[in-house]
PDB file of C-alpha atoms in Angstrom:
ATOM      1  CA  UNK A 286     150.367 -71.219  26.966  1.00  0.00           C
ATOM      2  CA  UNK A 287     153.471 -73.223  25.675  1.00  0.00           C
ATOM      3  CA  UNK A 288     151.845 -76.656  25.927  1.00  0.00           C
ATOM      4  CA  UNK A 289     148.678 -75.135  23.648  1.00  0.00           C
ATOM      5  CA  UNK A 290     151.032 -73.924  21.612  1.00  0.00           C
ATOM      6  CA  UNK A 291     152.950 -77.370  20.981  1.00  0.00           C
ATOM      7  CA  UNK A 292     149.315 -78.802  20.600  1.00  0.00           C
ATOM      8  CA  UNK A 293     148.352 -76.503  17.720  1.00  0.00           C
ATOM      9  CA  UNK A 294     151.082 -77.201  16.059  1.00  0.00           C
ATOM     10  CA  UNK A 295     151.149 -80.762  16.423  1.00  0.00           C
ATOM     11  CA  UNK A 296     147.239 -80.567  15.214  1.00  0.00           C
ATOM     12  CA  UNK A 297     148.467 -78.533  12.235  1.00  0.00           C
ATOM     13  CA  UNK A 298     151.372 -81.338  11.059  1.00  0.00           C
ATOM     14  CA  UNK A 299     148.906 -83.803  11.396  1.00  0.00           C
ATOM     15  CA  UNK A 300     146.254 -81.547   8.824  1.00  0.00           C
ATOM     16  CA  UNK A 301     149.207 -81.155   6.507  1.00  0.00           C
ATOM     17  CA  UNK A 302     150.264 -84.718   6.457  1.00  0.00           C
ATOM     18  CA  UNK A 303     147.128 -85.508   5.998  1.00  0.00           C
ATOM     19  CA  UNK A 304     146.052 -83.442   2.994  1.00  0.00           C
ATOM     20  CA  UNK A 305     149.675 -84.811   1.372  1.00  0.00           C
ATOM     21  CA  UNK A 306     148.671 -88.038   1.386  1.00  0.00           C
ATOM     22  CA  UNK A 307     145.392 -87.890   0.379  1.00  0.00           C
ATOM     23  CA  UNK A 308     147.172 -85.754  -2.574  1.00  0.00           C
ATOM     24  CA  UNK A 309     149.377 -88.679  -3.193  1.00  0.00           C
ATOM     25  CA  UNK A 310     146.905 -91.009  -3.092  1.00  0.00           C
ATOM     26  CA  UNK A 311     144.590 -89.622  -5.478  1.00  0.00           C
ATOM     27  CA  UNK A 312     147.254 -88.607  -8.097  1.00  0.00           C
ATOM     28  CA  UNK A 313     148.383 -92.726  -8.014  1.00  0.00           C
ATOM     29  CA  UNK A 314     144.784 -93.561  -8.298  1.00  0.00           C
ATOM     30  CA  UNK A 315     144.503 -90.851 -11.531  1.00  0.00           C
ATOM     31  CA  UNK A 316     147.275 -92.888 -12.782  1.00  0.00           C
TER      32      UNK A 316
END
């Protein structure tokens, strides 16, 4: 249960981190 846990959230930093710096990305490129 704990490790699926830790895996979830891992997963769900990744998402985030993701959608940031896409969002970063496309506001320099709007620039």
């Amino acid at each position: 249960m704990k490790s699926k846990k830790i895996i979830a959230l891992m997963s769900a930093v990744v998402i985030c981190a993701g959608m940031i710096t896409s969002y970063k990305s496309s506001r320099v490129k709007t620039r």
